[in-house]
Amino acid sequence: MRALQVAIVLAGAILACIPAARAETLVVATSTGTVNIASNFSGTDITVFGSIERDRATVSRASEYQIAVQVFGPGETVVTRRKQRGFGVWVNRDSRTYVDVPSFYATLTTGTIDQIGPPETLRRHQVGLEHLILPERSTGSPDDPAPGDPDFRAGFLRLKLHAGLYRELPGAVTFLSPTLFRATIPLPANVPVGRFRIQVGLFQEGVSLAQHTSAVVVSKTGFEQFMFDLAFTRPLLYGLGTVVLALLTGWFAGIIFRRD
């Protein structure tokens, strides 16, 4: 009996060390790992290719797969202000600071966003603008609006949408075969620089089956990169250089357009 108990314990320990088999896994690749921004940069596209790999023991599923491709730009801090009319002029009053929010965000899906899953699944994976997590920071003033004020969130999203930095693209993910899919991510000309996280999720009947995360780096090149680094690493030198350049430009323009 004691030998049997020892055998059961050993078998349990061995099974615990074996990773659980997953029915589906994602194999994902991007068309490029870096995006270089030069003076003539007017935007570009990144293509995501993916394959759904299934375990041999997995039975066929009755419903179709749903894919969500999300792109998160480097984090930034943004202050959203509410304007109010007072004494005949518009002035800034209340404000809300959003901390470490994506500077760029895009969601591409096979169908509509609500086909991916229920609201709790969408919030867990931040699928869609409505479910994007925007951490807030309060100044501690009693006059501050309540956390989660929908007006500030709506204003923030409206500005990002207008700038083309936040986008929802339902139907932008297409299946090339029952297990192969493709999505094209448009990056605007004003795309921020930094490390972008691309998250691909596989869903079915509201359940997340697999997730895959990769990265793309957006950076400036040439003279643009030199000026960008100079502005942040040597701001005094950068400021003096811009003043001298402005003086020289004015002096040269005065010579050209001088009247005799």
Short mmCIF file of C-alpha atoms in Angstrom, two decimals:
data_model
loop_
_atom_site.label_atom_id
_atom_site.label_comp_id
_atom_site.label_asym_id
_atom_site.label_seq_id
_atom_site.Cartn_x
_atom_site.Cartn_y
_atom_site.Cartn_z
CA MET A 1 0.00 0.00 0.00
CA ARG A 2 2.82 2.37 0.87
CA ALA A 3 4.53 1.67 -2.47
CA LEU A 4 1.27 2.43 -4.27
CA GLN A 5 0.96 5.77 -2.46
CA VAL A 6 4.53 6.70 -3.39
CA ALA A 7 3.84 5.79 -7.04
CA ILE A 8 0.72 7.98 -7.08
CA VAL A 9 2.62 10.94 -5.61
CA LEU A 10 5.43 10.54 -8.15
CA ALA A 11 2.97 10.29 -11.02
CA GLY A 12 1.22 13.46 -9.86
CA ALA A 13 4.53 15.30 -9.63
CA ILE A 14 5.50 14.22 -13.14
CA LEU A 15 2.15 15.30 -14.58
CA ALA A 16 2.43 18.65 -12.84
CA CYS A 17 5.77 19.27 -14.57
CA ILE A 18 4.37 18.56 -18.02
CA PRO A 19 3.00 21.77 -19.61
CA ALA A 20 -0.65 21.63 -20.49
CA ALA A 21 -1.35 21.02 -24.15
CA ARG A 22 -3.06 23.85 -25.96
CA ALA A 23 -5.64 23.10 -28.59
CA GLU A 24 -4.76 26.14 -30.75
CA THR A 25 -1.65 28.27 -31.01
CA LEU A 26 -0.84 31.30 -33.15
CA VAL A 27 2.15 31.69 -35.44
CA VAL A 28 2.46 35.36 -36.41
CA ALA A 29 4.92 37.35 -38.53
CA THR A 30 5.04 41.00 -39.60
CA SER A 31 6.19 42.40 -42.93
CA THR A 32 8.86 44.46 -41.17
CA GLY A 33 10.34 44.84 -37.72
CA THR A 34 11.37 48.48 -38.12
CA VAL A 35 9.82 51.58 -39.70
CA ASN A 36 12.24 54.38 -40.59
CA ILE A 37 10.93 57.94 -40.75
CA ALA A 38 12.73 60.31 -43.11
CA SER A 39 11.86 63.82 -44.32
CA ASN A 40 9.62 62.45 -47.10
CA PHE A 41 7.72 60.03 -44.85
CA SER A 42 3.99 60.18 -45.62
CA GLY A 43 2.81 57.09 -43.77
CA THR A 44 3.16 53.39 -44.40
CA ASP A 45 1.50 50.02 -43.88
CA ILE A 46 2.56 47.03 -41.81
CA THR A 47 1.17 43.66 -42.86
CA VAL A 48 0.57 40.96 -40.26
CA PHE A 49 0.46 37.34 -41.40
CA GLY A 50 -0.79 34.61 -39.10
CA SER A 51 -1.49 30.91 -38.96
CA ILE A 52 -3.65 28.95 -36.52
CA GLU A 53 -1.88 25.76 -35.51
CA ARG A 54 -4.07 23.05 -34.02
CA ASP A 55 -3.17 20.09 -31.88
CA ARG A 56 -3.70 16.76 -33.61
CA ALA A 57 -6.05 15.61 -30.89
CA THR A 58 -8.24 18.71 -31.22
CA VAL A 59 -11.65 18.05 -32.68
CA SER A 60 -13.11 20.40 -35.27
CA ARG A 61 -14.99 23.35 -33.81
CA ALA A 62 -18.48 24.11 -34.96
CA SER A 63 -18.25 27.92 -35.12
CA GLU A 64 -15.79 30.15 -36.96
CA TYR A 65 -12.66 31.68 -35.51
CA GLN A 66 -12.50 35.40 -34.75
CA ILE A 67 -9.23 37.35 -34.93
CA ALA A 68 -8.40 40.66 -33.26
CA VAL A 69 -5.18 42.50 -34.12
CA GLN A 70 -4.31 45.38 -31.80
CA VAL A 71 -1.49 47.88 -32.02
CA PHE A 72 -0.34 49.81 -28.95
CA GLY A 73 2.07 52.71 -29.41
CA PRO A 74 4.54 53.84 -26.73
CA GLY A 75 2.95 55.25 -23.60
CA GLU A 76 2.47 58.98 -23.06
CA THR A 77 0.85 61.37 -20.58
CA VAL A 78 -1.97 63.54 -21.93
CA VAL A 79 -3.97 66.30 -20.22
CA THR A 80 -7.56 66.77 -21.41
CA ARG A 81 -9.16 70.11 -20.47
CA ARG A 82 -12.76 71.26 -20.44
CA LYS A 83 -13.46 74.77 -21.73
CA GLN A 84 -16.20 76.89 -20.22
CA ARG A 85 -17.48 80.31 -21.14
CA GLY A 86 -16.89 83.04 -18.57
CA PHE A 87 -17.02 86.82 -18.88
CA GLY A 88 -17.48 86.54 -22.64
CA VAL A 89 -14.43 84.35 -23.32
CA TRP A 90 -13.69 80.62 -23.34
CA VAL A 91 -11.25 79.50 -20.65
CA ASN A 92 -9.87 76.16 -19.49
CA ARG A 93 -11.48 74.96 -16.28
CA ASP A 94 -11.48 71.32 -15.18
CA SER A 95 -8.85 68.89 -16.47
CA ARG A 96 -8.07 65.21 -16.42
CA THR A 97 -4.59 63.69 -16.83
CA TYR A 98 -4.28 60.33 -18.56
CA VAL A 99 -1.07 58.52 -17.63
CA ASP A 100 0.85 56.01 -19.75
CA VAL A 101 -1.88 55.75 -22.39
CA PRO A 102 -1.04 54.47 -25.88
CA SER A 103 0.17 57.26 -28.17
CA PHE A 104 -1.17 55.15 -31.02
CA TYR A 105 -3.91 52.52 -30.94
CA ALA A 106 -5.60 50.48 -33.63
CA THR A 107 -7.94 47.51 -33.53
CA LEU A 108 -8.46 45.34 -36.60
CA THR A 109 -10.98 42.49 -36.45
CA THR A 110 -12.45 39.84 -38.72
CA GLY A 111 -15.98 41.11 -38.19
CA THR A 112 -17.59 43.59 -35.86
CA ILE A 113 -16.07 44.06 -32.42
CA ASP A 114 -19.10 42.65 -30.61
CA GLN A 115 -18.59 39.37 -32.50
CA ILE A 116 -15.29 38.87 -30.67
CA GLY A 117 -16.91 38.23 -27.32
CA PRO A 118 -18.88 39.65 -24.38
CA PRO A 119 -17.92 43.00 -22.78
CA GLU A 120 -15.86 41.39 -20.02
CA THR A 121 -13.69 39.58 -22.61
CA LEU A 122 -13.30 42.76 -24.65
CA ARG A 123 -12.26 44.74 -21.55
CA ARG A 124 -9.78 42.06 -20.47
CA HIS A 125 -8.00 42.22 -23.83
CA GLN A 126 -8.75 45.93 -24.54
CA VAL A 127 -10.45 45.21 -27.85
CA GLY A 128 -11.99 48.40 -29.24
CA LEU A 129 -11.93 52.02 -28.15
CA GLU A 130 -14.86 51.53 -25.78
CA HIS A 131 -12.85 48.93 -23.83
CA LEU A 132 -9.43 50.60 -23.98
CA ILE A 133 -7.99 51.16 -20.49
CA LEU A 134 -7.02 54.81 -19.89
CA PRO A 135 -5.39 55.22 -16.45
CA GLU A 136 -6.18 58.57 -14.83
CA ARG A 137 -4.31 60.77 -12.39
CA SER A 138 -6.04 63.29 -10.18
CA THR A 139 -4.50 66.44 -8.70
CA GLY A 140 -6.29 65.79 -5.41
CA SER A 141 -8.27 69.00 -5.61
CA PRO A 142 -11.87 68.83 -4.37
CA ASP A 143 -12.89 70.62 -7.56
CA ASP A 144 -11.59 67.80 -9.74
CA PRO A 145 -14.23 65.89 -11.71
CA ALA A 146 -15.02 62.39 -10.58
CA PRO A 147 -12.70 59.63 -11.88
CA GLY A 148 -13.98 58.03 -15.04
CA ASP A 149 -15.86 61.13 -16.18
CA PRO A 150 -17.20 60.10 -19.62
CA ASP A 151 -16.93 63.65 -21.00
CA PHE A 152 -13.15 63.75 -20.57
CA ARG A 153 -12.74 60.25 -22.01
CA ALA A 154 -14.93 61.14 -24.99
CA GLY A 155 -12.93 64.33 -25.55
CA PHE A 156 -9.62 62.47 -25.40
CA LEU A 157 -10.78 59.81 -27.86
CA ARG A 158 -12.26 62.43 -30.18
CA LEU A 159 -8.92 64.28 -30.41
CA LYS A 160 -7.01 61.06 -31.05
CA LEU A 161 -9.48 59.97 -33.73
CA HIS A 162 -9.29 63.36 -35.42
CA ALA A 163 -5.49 63.12 -35.51
CA GLY A 164 -5.69 59.63 -37.03
CA LEU A 165 -3.79 58.10 -34.10
CA TYR A 166 -6.68 55.95 -32.82
CA ARG A 167 -8.62 53.73 -35.20
CA GLU A 168 -11.13 50.89 -35.29
CA LEU A 169 -11.10 48.80 -38.47
CA PRO A 170 -13.75 46.05 -38.34
CA GLY A 171 -13.45 43.56 -41.16
CA ALA A 172 -9.79 44.46 -41.82
CA VAL A 173 -8.59 40.97 -40.90
CA THR A 174 -9.19 38.50 -43.73
CA PHE A 175 -8.83 34.74 -43.81
CA LEU A 176 -6.84 33.43 -46.78
CA SER A 177 -7.74 29.86 -45.81
CA PRO A 178 -9.49 28.28 -42.80
CA THR A 179 -6.29 28.72 -40.77
CA LEU A 180 -4.30 31.50 -42.54
CA PHE A 181 -5.14 35.18 -42.07
CA ARG A 182 -3.75 38.59 -42.95
CA ALA A 183 -4.21 42.16 -41.70
CA THR A 184 -2.77 45.48 -42.91
CA ILE A 185 -2.10 48.12 -40.27
CA PRO A 186 -2.02 51.71 -41.62
CA LEU A 187 0.44 54.06 -39.92
CA PRO A 188 -0.19 57.80 -40.53
CA ALA A 189 2.47 60.39 -41.33
CA ASN A 190 2.30 61.74 -37.76
CA VAL A 191 2.90 58.35 -36.14
CA PRO A 192 4.96 58.67 -32.92
CA VAL A 193 8.36 57.06 -32.63
CA GLY A 194 9.15 54.23 -30.24
CA ARG A 195 8.38 50.58 -29.67
CA PHE A 196 4.93 49.41 -30.84
CA ARG A 197 3.32 46.29 -29.40
CA ILE A 198 1.26 44.17 -31.80
CA GLN A 199 -1.12 41.81 -30.03
CA VAL A 200 -2.99 39.15 -32.00
CA GLY A 201 -5.82 37.29 -30.32
CA LEU A 202 -7.74 34.20 -31.40
CA PHE A 203 -11.33 33.98 -30.15
CA GLN A 204 -14.28 31.69 -30.60
CA GLU A 205 -17.74 31.97 -29.08
CA GLY A 206 -16.48 34.74 -26.77
CA VAL A 207 -13.56 32.69 -25.42
CA SER A 208 -9.89 33.61 -25.87
CA LEU A 209 -8.12 30.57 -27.31
CA ALA A 210 -4.64 31.98 -27.94
CA GLN A 211 -2.67 35.23 -27.80
CA HIS A 212 0.54 36.30 -29.54
CA THR A 213 2.59 39.46 -28.95
CA SER A 214 5.31 40.93 -31.17
CA ALA A 215 6.94 44.34 -31.58
CA VAL A 216 7.76 46.87 -34.29
CA VAL A 217 10.11 49.81 -33.75
CA VAL A 218 9.39 53.18 -35.37
CA SER A 219 12.39 55.50 -35.47
CA LYS A 220 13.67 58.57 -37.26
CA THR A 221 16.67 58.38 -39.58
CA GLY A 222 19.23 60.77 -41.03
CA PHE A 223 19.05 64.47 -40.22
CA GLU A 224 15.63 64.04 -38.55
CA GLN A 225 17.10 61.60 -36.04
CA PHE A 226 20.04 63.94 -35.37
CA MET A 227 17.72 66.88 -34.64
CA PHE A 228 15.41 64.69 -32.54
CA ASP A 229 18.30 63.45 -30.40
CA LEU A 230 19.75 66.96 -30.12
CA ALA A 231 16.44 68.41 -28.90
CA PHE A 232 16.15 65.87 -26.08
CA THR A 233 19.80 65.31 -25.12
CA ARG A 234 21.15 68.88 -25.53
CA PRO A 235 18.16 71.22 -25.35
CA LEU A 236 20.27 74.34 -24.73
CA LEU A 237 22.38 73.74 -27.82
CA TYR A 238 19.26 72.95 -29.81
CA GLY A 239 17.59 76.20 -28.68
CA LEU A 240 20.65 78.31 -29.52
CA GLY A 241 20.88 76.64 -32.92
CA THR A 242 17.26 77.40 -33.79
CA VAL A 243 17.69 81.07 -32.76
CA VAL A 244 20.82 81.44 -34.90
CA LEU A 245 19.07 79.73 -37.82
CA ALA A 246 16.08 82.08 -37.50
CA LEU A 247 18.39 85.16 -37.47
CA LEU A 248 20.31 83.94 -40.51
CA THR A 249 17.07 83.20 -42.36
CA GLY A 250 15.74 86.68 -41.62
CA TRP A 251 19.00 88.33 -42.65
CA PHE A 252 19.16 86.34 -45.90
CA ALA A 253 15.51 87.12 -46.71
CA GLY A 254 16.19 90.83 -46.09
CA ILE A 255 19.03 90.78 -48.61
CA ILE A 256 16.94 89.05 -51.26
CA PHE A 257 13.88 91.27 -50.92
CA ARG A 258 15.72 94.51 -50.18
CA ARG A 259 14.58 97.46 -52.23
CA ASP A 260 17.12 99.84 -53.66
#
